GROMACS .gro file of N, CA and C in nm:
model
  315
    1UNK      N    1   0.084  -0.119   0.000
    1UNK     CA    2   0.000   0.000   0.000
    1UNK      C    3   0.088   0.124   0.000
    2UNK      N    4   0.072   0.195  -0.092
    2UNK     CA    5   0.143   0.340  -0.077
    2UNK      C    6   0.051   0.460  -0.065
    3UNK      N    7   0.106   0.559   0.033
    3UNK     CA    8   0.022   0.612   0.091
    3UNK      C    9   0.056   0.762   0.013
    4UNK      N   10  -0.039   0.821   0.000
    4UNK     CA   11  -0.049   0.963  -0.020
    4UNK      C   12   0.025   1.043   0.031
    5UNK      N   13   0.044   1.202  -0.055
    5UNK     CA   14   0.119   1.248   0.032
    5UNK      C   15   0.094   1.301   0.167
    6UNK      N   16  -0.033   1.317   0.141
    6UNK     CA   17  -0.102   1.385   0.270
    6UNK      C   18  -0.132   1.247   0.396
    7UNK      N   19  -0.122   1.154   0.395
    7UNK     CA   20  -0.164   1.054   0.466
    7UNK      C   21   0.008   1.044   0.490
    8UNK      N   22   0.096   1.020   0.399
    8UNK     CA   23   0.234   1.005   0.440
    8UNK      C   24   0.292   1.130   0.548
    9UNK      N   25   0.227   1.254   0.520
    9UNK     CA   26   0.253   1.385   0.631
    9UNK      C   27   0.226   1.365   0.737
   10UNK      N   28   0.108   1.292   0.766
   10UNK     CA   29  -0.015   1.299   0.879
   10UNK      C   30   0.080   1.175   0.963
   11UNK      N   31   0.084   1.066   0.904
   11UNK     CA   32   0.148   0.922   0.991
   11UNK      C   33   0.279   1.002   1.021
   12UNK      N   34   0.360   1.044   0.929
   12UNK     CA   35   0.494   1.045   0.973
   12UNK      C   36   0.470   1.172   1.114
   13UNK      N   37   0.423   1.275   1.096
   13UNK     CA   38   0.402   1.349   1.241
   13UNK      C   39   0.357   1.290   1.356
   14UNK      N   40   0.268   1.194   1.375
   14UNK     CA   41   0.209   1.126   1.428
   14UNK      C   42   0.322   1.046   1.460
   15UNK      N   43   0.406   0.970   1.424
   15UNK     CA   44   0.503   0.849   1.437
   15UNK      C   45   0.595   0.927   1.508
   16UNK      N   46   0.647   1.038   1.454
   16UNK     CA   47   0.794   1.156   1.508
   16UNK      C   48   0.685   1.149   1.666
   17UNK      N   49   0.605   1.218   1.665
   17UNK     CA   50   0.563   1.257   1.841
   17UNK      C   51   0.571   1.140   1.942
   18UNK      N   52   0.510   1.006   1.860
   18UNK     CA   53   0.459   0.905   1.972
   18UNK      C   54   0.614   0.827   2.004
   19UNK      N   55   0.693   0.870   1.919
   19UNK     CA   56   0.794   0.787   1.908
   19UNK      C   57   0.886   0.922   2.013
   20UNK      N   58   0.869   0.991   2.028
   20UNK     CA   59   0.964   1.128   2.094
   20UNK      C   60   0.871   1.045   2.254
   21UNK      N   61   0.779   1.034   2.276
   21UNK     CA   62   0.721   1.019   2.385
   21UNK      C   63   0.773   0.889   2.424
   22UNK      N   64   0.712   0.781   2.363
   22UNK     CA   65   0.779   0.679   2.399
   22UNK      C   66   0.925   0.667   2.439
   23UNK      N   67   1.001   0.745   2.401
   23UNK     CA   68   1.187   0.750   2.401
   23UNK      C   69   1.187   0.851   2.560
   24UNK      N   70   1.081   0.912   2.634
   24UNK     CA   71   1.109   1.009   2.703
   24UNK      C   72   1.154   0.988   2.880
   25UNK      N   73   1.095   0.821   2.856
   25UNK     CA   74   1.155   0.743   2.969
   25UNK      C   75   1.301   0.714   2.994
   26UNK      N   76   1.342   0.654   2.863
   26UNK     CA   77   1.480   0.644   2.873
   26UNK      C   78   1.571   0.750   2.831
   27UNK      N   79   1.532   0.838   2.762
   27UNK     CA   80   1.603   0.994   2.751
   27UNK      C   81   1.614   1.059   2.905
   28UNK      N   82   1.508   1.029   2.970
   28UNK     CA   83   1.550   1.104   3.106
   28UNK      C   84   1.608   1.002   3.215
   29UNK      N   85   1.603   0.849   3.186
   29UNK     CA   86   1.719   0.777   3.263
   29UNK      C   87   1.851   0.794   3.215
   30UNK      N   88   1.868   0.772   3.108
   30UNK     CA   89   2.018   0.763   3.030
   30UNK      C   90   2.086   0.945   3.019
   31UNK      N   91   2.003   1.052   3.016
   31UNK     CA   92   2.088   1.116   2.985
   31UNK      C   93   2.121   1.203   2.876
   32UNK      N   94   2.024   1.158   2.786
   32UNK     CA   95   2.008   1.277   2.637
   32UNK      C   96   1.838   1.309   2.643
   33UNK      N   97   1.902   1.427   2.543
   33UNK     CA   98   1.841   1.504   2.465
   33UNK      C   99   1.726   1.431   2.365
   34UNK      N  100   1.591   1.468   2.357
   34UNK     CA  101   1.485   1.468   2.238
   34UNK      C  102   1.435   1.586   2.227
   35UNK      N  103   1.463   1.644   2.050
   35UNK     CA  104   1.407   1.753   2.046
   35UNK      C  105   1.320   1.723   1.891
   36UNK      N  106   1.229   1.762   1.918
   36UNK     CA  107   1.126   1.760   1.787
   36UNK      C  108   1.104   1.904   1.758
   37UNK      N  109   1.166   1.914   1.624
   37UNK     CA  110   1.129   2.080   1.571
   37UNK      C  111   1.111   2.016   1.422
   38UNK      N  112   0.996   2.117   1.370
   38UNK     CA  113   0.981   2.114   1.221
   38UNK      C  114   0.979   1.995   1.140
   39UNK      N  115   0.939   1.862   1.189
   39UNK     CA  116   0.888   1.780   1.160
   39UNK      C  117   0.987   1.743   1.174
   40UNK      N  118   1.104   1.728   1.275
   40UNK     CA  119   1.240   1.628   1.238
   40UNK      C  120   1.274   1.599   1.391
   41UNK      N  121   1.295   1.476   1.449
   41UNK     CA  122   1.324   1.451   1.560
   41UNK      C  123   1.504   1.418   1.582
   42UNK      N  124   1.509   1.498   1.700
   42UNK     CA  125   1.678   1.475   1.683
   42UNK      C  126   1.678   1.374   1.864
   43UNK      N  127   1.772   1.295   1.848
   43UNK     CA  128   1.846   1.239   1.959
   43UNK      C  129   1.974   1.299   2.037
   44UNK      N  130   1.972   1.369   2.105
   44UNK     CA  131   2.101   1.423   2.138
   44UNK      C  132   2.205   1.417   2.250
   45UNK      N  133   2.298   1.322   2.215
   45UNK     CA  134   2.381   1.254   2.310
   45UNK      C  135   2.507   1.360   2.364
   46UNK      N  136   2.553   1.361   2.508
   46UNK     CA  137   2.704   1.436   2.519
   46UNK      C  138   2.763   1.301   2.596
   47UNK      N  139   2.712   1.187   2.633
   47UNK     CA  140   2.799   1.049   2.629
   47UNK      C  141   2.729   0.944   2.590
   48UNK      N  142   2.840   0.864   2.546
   48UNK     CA  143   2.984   0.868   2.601
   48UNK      C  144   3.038   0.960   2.494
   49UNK      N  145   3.004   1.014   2.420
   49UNK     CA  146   3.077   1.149   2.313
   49UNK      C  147   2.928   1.239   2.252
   50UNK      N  148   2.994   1.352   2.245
   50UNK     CA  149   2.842   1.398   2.136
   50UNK      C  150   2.835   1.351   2.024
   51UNK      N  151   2.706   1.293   2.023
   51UNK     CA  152   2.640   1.207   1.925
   51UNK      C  153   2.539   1.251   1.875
   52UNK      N  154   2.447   1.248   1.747
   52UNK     CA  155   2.337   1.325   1.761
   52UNK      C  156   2.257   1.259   1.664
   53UNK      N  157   2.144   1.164   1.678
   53UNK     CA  158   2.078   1.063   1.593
   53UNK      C  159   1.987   1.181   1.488
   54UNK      N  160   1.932   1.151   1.361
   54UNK     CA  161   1.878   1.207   1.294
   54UNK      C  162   1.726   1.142   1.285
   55UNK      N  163   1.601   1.200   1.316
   55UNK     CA  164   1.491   1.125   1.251
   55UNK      C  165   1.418   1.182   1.132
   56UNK      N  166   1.438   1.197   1.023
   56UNK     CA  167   1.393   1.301   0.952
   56UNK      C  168   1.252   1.183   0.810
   57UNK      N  169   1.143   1.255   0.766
   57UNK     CA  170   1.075   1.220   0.689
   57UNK      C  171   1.119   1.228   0.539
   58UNK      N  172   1.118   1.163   0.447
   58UNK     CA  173   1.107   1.149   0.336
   58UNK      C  174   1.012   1.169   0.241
   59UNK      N  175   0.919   1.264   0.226
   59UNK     CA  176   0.817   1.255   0.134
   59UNK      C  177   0.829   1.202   0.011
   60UNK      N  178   0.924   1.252  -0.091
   60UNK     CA  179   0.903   1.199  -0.214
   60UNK      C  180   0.929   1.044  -0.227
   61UNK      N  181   0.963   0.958  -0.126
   61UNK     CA  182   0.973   0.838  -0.139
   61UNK      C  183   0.925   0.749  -0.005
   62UNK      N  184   0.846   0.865   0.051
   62UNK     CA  185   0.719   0.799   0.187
   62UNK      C  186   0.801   0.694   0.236
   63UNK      N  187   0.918   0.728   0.324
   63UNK     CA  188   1.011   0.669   0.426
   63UNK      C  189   1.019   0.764   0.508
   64UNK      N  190   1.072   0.702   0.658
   64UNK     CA  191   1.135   0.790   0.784
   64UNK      C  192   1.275   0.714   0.740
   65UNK      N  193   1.356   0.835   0.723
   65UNK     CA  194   1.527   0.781   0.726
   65UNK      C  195   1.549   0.810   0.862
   66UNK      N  196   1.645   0.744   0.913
   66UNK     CA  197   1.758   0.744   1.043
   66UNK      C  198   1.882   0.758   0.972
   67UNK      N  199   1.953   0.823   1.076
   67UNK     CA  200   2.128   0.854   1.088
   67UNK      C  201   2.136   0.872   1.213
   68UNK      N  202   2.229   0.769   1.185
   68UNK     CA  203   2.281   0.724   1.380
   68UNK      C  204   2.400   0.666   1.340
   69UNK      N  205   2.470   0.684   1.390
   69UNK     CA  206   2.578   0.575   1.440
   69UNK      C  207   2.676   0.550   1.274
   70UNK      N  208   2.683   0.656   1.215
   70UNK     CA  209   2.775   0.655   1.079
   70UNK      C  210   2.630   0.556   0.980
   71UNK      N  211   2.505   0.544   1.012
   71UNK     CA  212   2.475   0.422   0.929
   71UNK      C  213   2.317   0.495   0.927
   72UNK      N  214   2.299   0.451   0.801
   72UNK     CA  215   2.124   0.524   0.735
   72UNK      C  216   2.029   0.442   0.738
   73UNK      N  217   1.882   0.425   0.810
   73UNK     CA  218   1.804   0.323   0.798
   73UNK      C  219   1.683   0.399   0.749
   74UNK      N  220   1.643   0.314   0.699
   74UNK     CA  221   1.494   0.330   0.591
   74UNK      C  222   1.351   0.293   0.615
   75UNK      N  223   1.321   0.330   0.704
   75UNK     CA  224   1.184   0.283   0.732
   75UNK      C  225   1.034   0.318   0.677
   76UNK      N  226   0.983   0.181   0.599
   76UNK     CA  227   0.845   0.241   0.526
   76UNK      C  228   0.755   0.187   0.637
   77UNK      N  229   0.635   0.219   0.537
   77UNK     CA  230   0.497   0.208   0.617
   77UNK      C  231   0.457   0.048   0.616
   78UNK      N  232   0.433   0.022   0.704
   78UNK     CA  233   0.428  -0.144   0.707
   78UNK      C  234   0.268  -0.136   0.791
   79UNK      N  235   0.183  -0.134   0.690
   79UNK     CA  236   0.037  -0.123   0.689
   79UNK      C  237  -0.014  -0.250   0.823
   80UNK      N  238   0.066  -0.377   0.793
   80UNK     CA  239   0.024  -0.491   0.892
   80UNK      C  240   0.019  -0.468   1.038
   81UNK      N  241   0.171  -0.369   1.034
   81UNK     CA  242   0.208  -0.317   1.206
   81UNK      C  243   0.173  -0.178   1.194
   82UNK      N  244   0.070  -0.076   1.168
   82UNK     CA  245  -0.007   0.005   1.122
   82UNK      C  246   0.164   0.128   1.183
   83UNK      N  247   0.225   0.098   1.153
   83UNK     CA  248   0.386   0.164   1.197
   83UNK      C  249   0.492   0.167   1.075
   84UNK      N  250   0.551   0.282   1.085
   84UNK     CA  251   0.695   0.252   1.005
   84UNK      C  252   0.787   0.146   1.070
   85UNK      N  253   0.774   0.082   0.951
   85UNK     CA  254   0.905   0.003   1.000
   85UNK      C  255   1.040  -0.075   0.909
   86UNK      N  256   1.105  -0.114   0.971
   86UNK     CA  257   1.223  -0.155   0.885
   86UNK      C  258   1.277  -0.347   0.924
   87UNK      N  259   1.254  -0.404   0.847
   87UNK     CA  260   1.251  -0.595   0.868
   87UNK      C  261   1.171  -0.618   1.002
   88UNK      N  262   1.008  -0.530   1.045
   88UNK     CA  263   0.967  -0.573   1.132
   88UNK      C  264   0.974  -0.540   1.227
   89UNK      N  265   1.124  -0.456   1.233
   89UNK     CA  266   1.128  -0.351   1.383
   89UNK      C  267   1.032  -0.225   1.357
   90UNK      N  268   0.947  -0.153   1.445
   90UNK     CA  269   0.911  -0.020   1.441
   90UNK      C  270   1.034   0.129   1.516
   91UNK      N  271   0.958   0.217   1.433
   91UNK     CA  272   1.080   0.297   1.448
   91UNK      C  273   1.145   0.310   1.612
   92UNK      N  274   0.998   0.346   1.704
   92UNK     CA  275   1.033   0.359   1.848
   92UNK      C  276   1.128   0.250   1.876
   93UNK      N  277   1.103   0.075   1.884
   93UNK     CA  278   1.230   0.022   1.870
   93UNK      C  279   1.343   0.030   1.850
   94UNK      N  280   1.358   0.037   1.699
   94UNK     CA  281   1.491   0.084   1.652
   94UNK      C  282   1.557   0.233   1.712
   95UNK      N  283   1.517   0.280   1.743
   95UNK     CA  284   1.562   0.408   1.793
   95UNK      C  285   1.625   0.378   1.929
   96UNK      N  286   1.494   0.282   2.028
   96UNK     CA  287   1.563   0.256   2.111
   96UNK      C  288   1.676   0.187   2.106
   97UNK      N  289   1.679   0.067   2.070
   97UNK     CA  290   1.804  -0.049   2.017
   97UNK      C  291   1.938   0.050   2.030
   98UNK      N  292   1.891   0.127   1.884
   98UNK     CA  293   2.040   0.171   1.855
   98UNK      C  294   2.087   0.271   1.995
   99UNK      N  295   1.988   0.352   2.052
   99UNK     CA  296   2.047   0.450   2.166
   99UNK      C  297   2.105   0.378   2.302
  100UNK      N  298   2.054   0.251   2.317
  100UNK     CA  299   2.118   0.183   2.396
  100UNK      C  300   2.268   0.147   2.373
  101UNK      N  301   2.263   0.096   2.221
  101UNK     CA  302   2.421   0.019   2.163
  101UNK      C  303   2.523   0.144   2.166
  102UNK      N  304   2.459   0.255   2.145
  102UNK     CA  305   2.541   0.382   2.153
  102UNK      C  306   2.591   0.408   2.296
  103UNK      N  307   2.515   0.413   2.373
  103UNK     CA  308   2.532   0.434   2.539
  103UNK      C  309   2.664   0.340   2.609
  104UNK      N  310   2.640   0.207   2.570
  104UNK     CA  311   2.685   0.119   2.607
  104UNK      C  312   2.812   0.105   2.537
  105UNK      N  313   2.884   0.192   2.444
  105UNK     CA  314   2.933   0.181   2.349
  105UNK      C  315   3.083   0.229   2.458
   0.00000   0.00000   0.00000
């Protein structure tokens, strides 16, 4: 299913917030930064180094890209898990995953 652009605007804002919320437990145990401005969610680490994850939308090709960790992930709309996602993970996952492997790093 590919979604419109306006339905691709609407989920991906919707996904950036619930996914900033969900992350707001372990952002305030661990120690960083979530800032959501202008439709782009940033992760923002000062350990173990400043780090700074990217969550940004893709319209012309209705993906949420990530940049984290030197490495780009691609997450579409996976209609089954009514979520972006990437081999099944949803983004809040993956976000978490990787901010842990970073922490621990």
């Amino acid at each position: 299913m590919t979604l419109s652009e306006q339905e691709f605007r609407i989920k991906s804002d919707e996904t950036l917030e619930k996914t900033r919320r969900e992350l707001m437990t372990l952002a305030d145990s661990e120690g960083f930064e979530l800032e959501l401005q202008n439709g782009v969610l940033n992760l923002v680490f000062e350990e173990p180094s400043e780090t700074k994850f990217v969550v940004s939308p893709n319209a012309p090709v209705r993906q949420i890209w990530v940049s984290a960790m030197a490495r780009s992930y691609k997450l579409s709309w996976a209609p089954e898990a009514g979520a972006f996602a990437l081999d099944g993970e949803t983004l809040p996952a993956l976000l978490q995953r990787l901010a842990l492997a970073f922490l621990r790093s």
